[in-house]
Short mmCIF file of C-alpha atoms in Angstrom, two decimals:
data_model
loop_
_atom_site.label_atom_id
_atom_site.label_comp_id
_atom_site.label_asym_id
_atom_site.label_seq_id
_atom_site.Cartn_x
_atom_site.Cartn_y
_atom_site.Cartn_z
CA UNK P 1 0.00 0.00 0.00
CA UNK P 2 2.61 2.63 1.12
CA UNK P 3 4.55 1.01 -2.13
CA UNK P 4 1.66 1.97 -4.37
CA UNK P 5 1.22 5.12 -2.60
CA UNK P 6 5.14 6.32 -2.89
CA UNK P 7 4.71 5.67 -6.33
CA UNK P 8 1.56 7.57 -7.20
CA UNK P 9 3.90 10.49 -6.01
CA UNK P 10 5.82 10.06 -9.01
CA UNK P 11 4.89 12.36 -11.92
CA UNK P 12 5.61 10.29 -14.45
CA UNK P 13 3.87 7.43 -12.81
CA UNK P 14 0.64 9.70 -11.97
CA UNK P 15 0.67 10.42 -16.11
CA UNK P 16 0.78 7.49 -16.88
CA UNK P 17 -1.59 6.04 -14.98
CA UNK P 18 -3.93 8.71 -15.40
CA UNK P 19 -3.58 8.30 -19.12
CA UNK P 20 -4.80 5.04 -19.06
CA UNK P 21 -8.16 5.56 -16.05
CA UNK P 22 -8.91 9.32 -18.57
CA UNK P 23 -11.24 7.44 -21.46
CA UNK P 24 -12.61 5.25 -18.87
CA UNK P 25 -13.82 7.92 -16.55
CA UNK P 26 -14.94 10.11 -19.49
CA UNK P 27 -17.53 7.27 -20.59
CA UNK P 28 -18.42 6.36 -16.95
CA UNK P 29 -19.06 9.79 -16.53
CA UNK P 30 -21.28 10.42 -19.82
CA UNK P 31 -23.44 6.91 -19.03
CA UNK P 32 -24.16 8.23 -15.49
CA UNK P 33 -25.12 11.53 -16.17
CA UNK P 34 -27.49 10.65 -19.34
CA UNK P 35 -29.06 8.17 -17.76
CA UNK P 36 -29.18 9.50 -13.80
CA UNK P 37 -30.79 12.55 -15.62
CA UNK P 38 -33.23 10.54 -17.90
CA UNK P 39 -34.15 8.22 -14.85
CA UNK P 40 -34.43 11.54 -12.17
CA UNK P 41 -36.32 13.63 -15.21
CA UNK P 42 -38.61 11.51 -16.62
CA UNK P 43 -38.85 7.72 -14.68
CA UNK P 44 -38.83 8.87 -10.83
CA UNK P 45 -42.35 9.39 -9.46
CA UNK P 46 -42.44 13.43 -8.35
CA UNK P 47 -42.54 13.96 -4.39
CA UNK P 48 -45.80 14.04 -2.95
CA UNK P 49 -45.59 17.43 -1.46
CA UNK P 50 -43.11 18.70 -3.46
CA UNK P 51 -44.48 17.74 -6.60
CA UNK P 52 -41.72 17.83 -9.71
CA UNK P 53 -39.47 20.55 -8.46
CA UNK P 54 -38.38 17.53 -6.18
CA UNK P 55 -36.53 16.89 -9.17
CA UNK P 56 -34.08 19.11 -8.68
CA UNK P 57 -32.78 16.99 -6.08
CA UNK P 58 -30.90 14.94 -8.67
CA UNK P 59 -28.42 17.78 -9.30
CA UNK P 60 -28.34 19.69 -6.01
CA UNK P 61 -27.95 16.63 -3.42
CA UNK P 62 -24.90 15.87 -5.61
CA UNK P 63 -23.34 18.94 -5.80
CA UNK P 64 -23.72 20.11 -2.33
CA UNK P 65 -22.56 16.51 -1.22
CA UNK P 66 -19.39 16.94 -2.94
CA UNK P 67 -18.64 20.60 -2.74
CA UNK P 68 -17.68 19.20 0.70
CA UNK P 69 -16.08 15.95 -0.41
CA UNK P 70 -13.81 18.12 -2.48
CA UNK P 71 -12.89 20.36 -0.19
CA UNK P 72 -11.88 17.72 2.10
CA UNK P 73 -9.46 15.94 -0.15
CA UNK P 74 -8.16 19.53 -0.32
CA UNK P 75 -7.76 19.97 3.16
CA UNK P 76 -6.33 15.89 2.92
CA UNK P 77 -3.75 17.21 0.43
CA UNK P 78 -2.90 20.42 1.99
CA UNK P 79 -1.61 18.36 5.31
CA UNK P 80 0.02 15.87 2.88
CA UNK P 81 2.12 18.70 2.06
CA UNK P 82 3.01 20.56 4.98
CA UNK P 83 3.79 16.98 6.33
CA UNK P 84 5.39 15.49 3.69
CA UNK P 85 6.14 18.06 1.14
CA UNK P 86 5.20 15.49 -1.52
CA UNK P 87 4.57 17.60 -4.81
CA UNK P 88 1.65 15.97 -6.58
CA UNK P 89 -0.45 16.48 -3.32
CA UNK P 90 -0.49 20.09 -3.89
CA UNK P 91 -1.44 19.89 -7.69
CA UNK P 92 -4.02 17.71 -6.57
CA UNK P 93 -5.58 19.94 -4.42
CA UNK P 94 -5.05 22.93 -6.46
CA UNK P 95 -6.48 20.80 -9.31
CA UNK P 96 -9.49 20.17 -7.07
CA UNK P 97 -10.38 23.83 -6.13
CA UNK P 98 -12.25 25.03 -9.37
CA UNK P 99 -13.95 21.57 -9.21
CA UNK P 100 -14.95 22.06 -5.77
CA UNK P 101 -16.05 25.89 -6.43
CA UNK P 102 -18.35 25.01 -9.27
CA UNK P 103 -19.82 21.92 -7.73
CA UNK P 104 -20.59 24.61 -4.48
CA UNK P 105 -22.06 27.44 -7.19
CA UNK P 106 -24.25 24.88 -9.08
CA UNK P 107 -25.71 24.01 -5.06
CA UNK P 108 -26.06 27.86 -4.20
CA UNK P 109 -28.06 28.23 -7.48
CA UNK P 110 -29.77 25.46 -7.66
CA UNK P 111 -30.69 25.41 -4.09
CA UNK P 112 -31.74 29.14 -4.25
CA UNK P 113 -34.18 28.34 -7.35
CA UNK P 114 -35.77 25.30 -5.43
CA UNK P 115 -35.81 27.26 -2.27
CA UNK P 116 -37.89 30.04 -4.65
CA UNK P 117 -40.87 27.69 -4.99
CA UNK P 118 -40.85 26.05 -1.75
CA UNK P 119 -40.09 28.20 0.29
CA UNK P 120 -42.21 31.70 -0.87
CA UNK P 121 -41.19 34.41 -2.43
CA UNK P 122 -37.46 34.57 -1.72
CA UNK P 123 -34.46 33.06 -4.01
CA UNK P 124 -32.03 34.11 -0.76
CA UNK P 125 -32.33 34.08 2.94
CA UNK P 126 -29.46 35.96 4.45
CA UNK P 127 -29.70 35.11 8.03
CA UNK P 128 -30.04 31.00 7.20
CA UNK P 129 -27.24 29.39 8.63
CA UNK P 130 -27.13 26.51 5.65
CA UNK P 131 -27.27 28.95 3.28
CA UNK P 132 -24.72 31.46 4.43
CA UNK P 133 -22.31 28.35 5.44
CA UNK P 134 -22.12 26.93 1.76
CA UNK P 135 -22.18 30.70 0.85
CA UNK P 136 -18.62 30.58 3.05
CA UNK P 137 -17.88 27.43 1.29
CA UNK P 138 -17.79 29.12 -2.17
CA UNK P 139 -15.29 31.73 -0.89
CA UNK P 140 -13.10 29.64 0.82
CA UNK P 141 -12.91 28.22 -2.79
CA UNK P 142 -12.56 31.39 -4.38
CA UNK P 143 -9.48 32.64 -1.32
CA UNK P 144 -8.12 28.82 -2.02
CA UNK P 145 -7.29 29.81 -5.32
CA UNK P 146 -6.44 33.07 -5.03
CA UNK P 147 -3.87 33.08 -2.78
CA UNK P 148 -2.24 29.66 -5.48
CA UNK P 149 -2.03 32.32 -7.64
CA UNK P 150 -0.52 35.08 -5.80
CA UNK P 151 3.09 33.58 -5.18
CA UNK P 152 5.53 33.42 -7.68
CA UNK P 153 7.37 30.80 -5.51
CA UNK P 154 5.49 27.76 -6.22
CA UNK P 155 6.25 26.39 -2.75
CA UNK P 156 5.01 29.03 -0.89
CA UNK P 157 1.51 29.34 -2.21
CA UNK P 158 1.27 25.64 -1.79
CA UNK P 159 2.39 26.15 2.10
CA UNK P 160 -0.33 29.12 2.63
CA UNK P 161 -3.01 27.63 0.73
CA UNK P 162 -2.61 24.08 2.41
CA UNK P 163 -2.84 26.22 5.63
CA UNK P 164 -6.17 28.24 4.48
CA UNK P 165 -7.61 24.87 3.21
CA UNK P 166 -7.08 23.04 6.86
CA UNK P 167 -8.37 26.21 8.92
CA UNK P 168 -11.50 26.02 6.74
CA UNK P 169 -12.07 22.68 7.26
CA UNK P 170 -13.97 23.90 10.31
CA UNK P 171 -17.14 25.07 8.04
CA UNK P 172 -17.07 21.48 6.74
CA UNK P 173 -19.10 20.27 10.35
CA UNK P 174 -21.13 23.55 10.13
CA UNK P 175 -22.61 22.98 7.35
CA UNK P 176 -23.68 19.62 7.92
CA UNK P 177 -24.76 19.82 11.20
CA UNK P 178 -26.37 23.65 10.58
CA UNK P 179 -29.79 22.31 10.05
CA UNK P 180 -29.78 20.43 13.20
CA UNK P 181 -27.71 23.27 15.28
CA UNK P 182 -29.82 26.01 14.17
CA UNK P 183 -32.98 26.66 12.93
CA UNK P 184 -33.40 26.45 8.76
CA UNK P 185 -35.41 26.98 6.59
CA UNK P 186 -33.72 24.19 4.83
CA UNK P 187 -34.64 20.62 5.49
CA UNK P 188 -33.17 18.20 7.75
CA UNK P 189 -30.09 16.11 6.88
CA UNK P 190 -31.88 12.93 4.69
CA UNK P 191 -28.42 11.77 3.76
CA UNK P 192 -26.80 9.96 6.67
CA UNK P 193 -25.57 6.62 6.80
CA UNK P 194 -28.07 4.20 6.85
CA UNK P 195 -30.73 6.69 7.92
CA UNK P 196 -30.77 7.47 4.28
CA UNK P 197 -31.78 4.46 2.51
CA UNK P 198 -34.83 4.57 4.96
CA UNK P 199 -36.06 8.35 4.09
CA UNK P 200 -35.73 8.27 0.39
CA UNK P 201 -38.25 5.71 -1.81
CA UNK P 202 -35.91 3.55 -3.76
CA UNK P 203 -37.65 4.78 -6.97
CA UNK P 204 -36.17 8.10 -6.39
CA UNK P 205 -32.98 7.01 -4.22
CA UNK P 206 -31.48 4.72 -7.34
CA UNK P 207 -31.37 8.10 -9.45
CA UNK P 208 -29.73 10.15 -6.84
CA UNK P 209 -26.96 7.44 -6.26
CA UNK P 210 -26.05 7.42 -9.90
CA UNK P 211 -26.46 11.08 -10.24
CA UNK P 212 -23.49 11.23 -7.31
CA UNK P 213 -22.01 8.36 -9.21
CA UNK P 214 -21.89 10.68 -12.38
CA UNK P 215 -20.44 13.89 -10.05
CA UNK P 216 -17.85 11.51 -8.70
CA UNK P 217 -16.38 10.54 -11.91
CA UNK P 218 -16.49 13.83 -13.27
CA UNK P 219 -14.73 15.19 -10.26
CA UNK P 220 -11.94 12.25 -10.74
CA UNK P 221 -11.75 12.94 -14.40
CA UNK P 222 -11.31 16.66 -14.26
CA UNK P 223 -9.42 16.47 -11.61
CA UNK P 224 -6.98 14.17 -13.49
CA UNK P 225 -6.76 16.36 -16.37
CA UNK P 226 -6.25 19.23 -14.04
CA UNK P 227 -3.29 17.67 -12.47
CA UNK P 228 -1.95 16.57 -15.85
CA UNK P 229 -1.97 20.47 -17.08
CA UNK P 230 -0.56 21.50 -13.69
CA UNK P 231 2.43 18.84 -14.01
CA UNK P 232 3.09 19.46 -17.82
CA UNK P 233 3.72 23.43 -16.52
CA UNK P 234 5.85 22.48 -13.84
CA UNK P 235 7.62 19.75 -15.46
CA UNK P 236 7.74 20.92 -18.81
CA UNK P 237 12.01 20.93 -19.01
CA UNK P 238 12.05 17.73 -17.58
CA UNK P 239 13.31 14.35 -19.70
CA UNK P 240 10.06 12.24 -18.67
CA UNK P 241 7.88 15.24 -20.33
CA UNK P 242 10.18 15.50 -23.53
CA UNK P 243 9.77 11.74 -24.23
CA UNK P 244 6.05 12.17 -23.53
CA UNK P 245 5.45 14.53 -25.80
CA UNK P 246 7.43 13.16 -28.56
CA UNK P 247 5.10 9.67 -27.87
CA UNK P 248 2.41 12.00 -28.53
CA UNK P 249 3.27 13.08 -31.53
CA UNK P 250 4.20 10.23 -32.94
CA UNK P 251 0.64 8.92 -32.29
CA UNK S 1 -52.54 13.98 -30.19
CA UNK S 2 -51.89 13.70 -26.63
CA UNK S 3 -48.33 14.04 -25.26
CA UNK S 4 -47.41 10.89 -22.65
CA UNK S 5 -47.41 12.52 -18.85
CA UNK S 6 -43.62 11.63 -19.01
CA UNK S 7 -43.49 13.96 -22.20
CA UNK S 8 -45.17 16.57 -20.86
CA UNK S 9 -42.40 19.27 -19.83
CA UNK S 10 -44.98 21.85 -19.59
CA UNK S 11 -45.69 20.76 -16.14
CA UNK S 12 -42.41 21.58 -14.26
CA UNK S 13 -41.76 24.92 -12.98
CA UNK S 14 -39.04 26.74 -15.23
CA UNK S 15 -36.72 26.48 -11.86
CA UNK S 16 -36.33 23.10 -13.05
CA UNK S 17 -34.92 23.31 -16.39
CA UNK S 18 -33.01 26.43 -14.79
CA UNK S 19 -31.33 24.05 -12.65
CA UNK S 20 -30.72 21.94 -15.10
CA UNK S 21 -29.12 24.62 -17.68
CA UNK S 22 -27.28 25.94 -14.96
CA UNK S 23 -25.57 22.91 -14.06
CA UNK S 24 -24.90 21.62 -17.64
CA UNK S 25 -23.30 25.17 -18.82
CA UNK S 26 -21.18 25.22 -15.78
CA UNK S 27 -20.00 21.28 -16.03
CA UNK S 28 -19.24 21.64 -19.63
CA UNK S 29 -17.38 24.81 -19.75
CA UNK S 30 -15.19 23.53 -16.97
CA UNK S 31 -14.60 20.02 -19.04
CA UNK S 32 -14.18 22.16 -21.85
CA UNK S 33 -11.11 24.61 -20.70
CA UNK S 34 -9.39 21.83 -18.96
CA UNK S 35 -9.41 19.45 -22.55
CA UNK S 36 -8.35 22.84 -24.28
CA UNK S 37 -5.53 23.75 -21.68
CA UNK S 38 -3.96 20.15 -21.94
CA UNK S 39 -3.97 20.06 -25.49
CA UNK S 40 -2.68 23.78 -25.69
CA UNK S 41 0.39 23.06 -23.18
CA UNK S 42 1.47 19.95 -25.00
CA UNK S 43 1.04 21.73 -28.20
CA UNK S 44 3.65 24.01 -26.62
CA UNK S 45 6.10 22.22 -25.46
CA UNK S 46 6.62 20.65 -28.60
CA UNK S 47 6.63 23.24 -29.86
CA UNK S 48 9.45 24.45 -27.85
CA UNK S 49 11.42 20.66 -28.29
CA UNK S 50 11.19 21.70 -31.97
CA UNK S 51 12.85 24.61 -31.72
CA UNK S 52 15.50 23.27 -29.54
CA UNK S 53 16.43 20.44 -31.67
CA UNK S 54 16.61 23.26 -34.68
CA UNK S 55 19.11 25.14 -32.34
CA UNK S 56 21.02 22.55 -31.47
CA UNK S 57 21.16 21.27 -35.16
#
């Protein structure tokens, strides 16, 4: 295991490998989201109360699911590299960040638009603690990547923004548990452990787990090709890049 | 002719398909630059091997 995992710290190793998981993950990706959106559009029975703007569930559960996710492997990589300095952590995790800030855009807007019809007339409720804790969320996101950009020194912005990343790892809990801390206008957490497979009808439950499924692999697939374009600008002088690049060409 | 109730898109709220455009716009332009950036920087750097190997020739 630690074997596997010195090696995936290898550039040339991560290419590689990422060349071969790229066309897989692209048509994993495609299948789940035709179909999850198909199935959650047109096959799922509408909510009872709700009616069919329960349908927006299929995207927002997703993306609000893994706009923390992401910004945990983030915060993972971040203490990977103040720990062990190991490179590719922090072009993972700067790889990660626009993934992670447009999965947490696509919640705030979606959630806003589904809050508009259930909720009266308001798109935005300033003083809701779920809201204005994703809302923190999204500019975490947006300061993550910022302050990557703002050294020269490559190292340096990778020390400050691993530090940013694990002192807003705090919000992670907040959001969570904000529904059950505070009093929301949002709903209560459906989608916790085994608690969930007993609040959501399987008839709309198999669409939302495929719908993640598609997020998921388009998180791992951008986040791949992300990484990739990060290592081909650090490594660009390097031998293992030249040789690359002529393989590519010759193909 | 009568549209199946499946068909019938007329019955959802436009917050709906909103959601749905929103999500599909953002996804794809994000696929989109990162496919475009990776061919773009290999582009470049053989570009740049190209000219080396003329120098050094």
């Amino acid at each position: 295991m630690w074997v596997w995992f010195h090696k995936l710290g290898s550039p040339p190793y991560f290419y590689r490998l990422s060349s071969r998981l790229l066309p897989w993950l692209a048509v994993a990706t495609l299948i789940s989201f035709v179909v999850g959106t198909i199935w959650g559009l047109f096959y799922a029975p509408s909510d009872y109360q709700q009616a069919d703007t329960s349908r927006i569930m299929y995207i927002h559960v997703p993306a609000a699911m893994f706009s923390m996710s992401i910004y945990m492997v983030i915060a993972a990589a971040g203490a990977v590299t103040l720990i062990w300095r190991i490179k590719l952590a922090d072009l993972v995790a700067a790889a990660s960040a626009p993934i992670g800030a447009s999965y947490t855009f696509i919640a705030l807007i979606t959630g806003s638009l589904w809050g508009r019809t259930m909720w009266g007339d308001t798109y935005w409720e300033w003083t809701d603690p779920r809201l204005m804790s994703e809302l923190i969320l999204f500019f975490l996101y947006l300061g993550y990547m910022a302050l990557n950009a703002a050294f020269e020194d490559r190292r340096r912005a990778a020390r400050a923004a691993a530090v940013l990343a694990l002192v807003g790892v705090v919000n992670i809990p907040i959001i969570h548990y904000s529904v059950e801390w505070w009093t929301s206008l949002h709903q209560g957490s459906t989608t916790r452990g085994m608690q969930f497979a007993a609040t959501i009808y399987p008839s709309m439950r198999y669409p939302l787990y495929l719908m993640m499924l598609a997020f998921a692999f388009f998180y791992a697939q951008l986040m791949f090709k992300n990484t990739r374009c990060l290592l081909l600008e650090s490594e660009r002088n390097n031998s293992w890049v030249k040789e690359m690049v002529t393989q590519h060409d010759a193909a | 002719m009568t549209l199946p109730e499946w068909m019938d898109f007329g019955k959802w709220t436009p917050f709906i398909w909103w959601c749905y455009v929103v999500t599909a716009v953002v996804l794809i332009s994000i696929g989109i630059l990162s496919y475009r950036k990776e061919h773009r920087l290999l582009r470049n750097i053989a570009q740049q091997k190209r000219r080396e190997h003329r120098g050094a020739s």
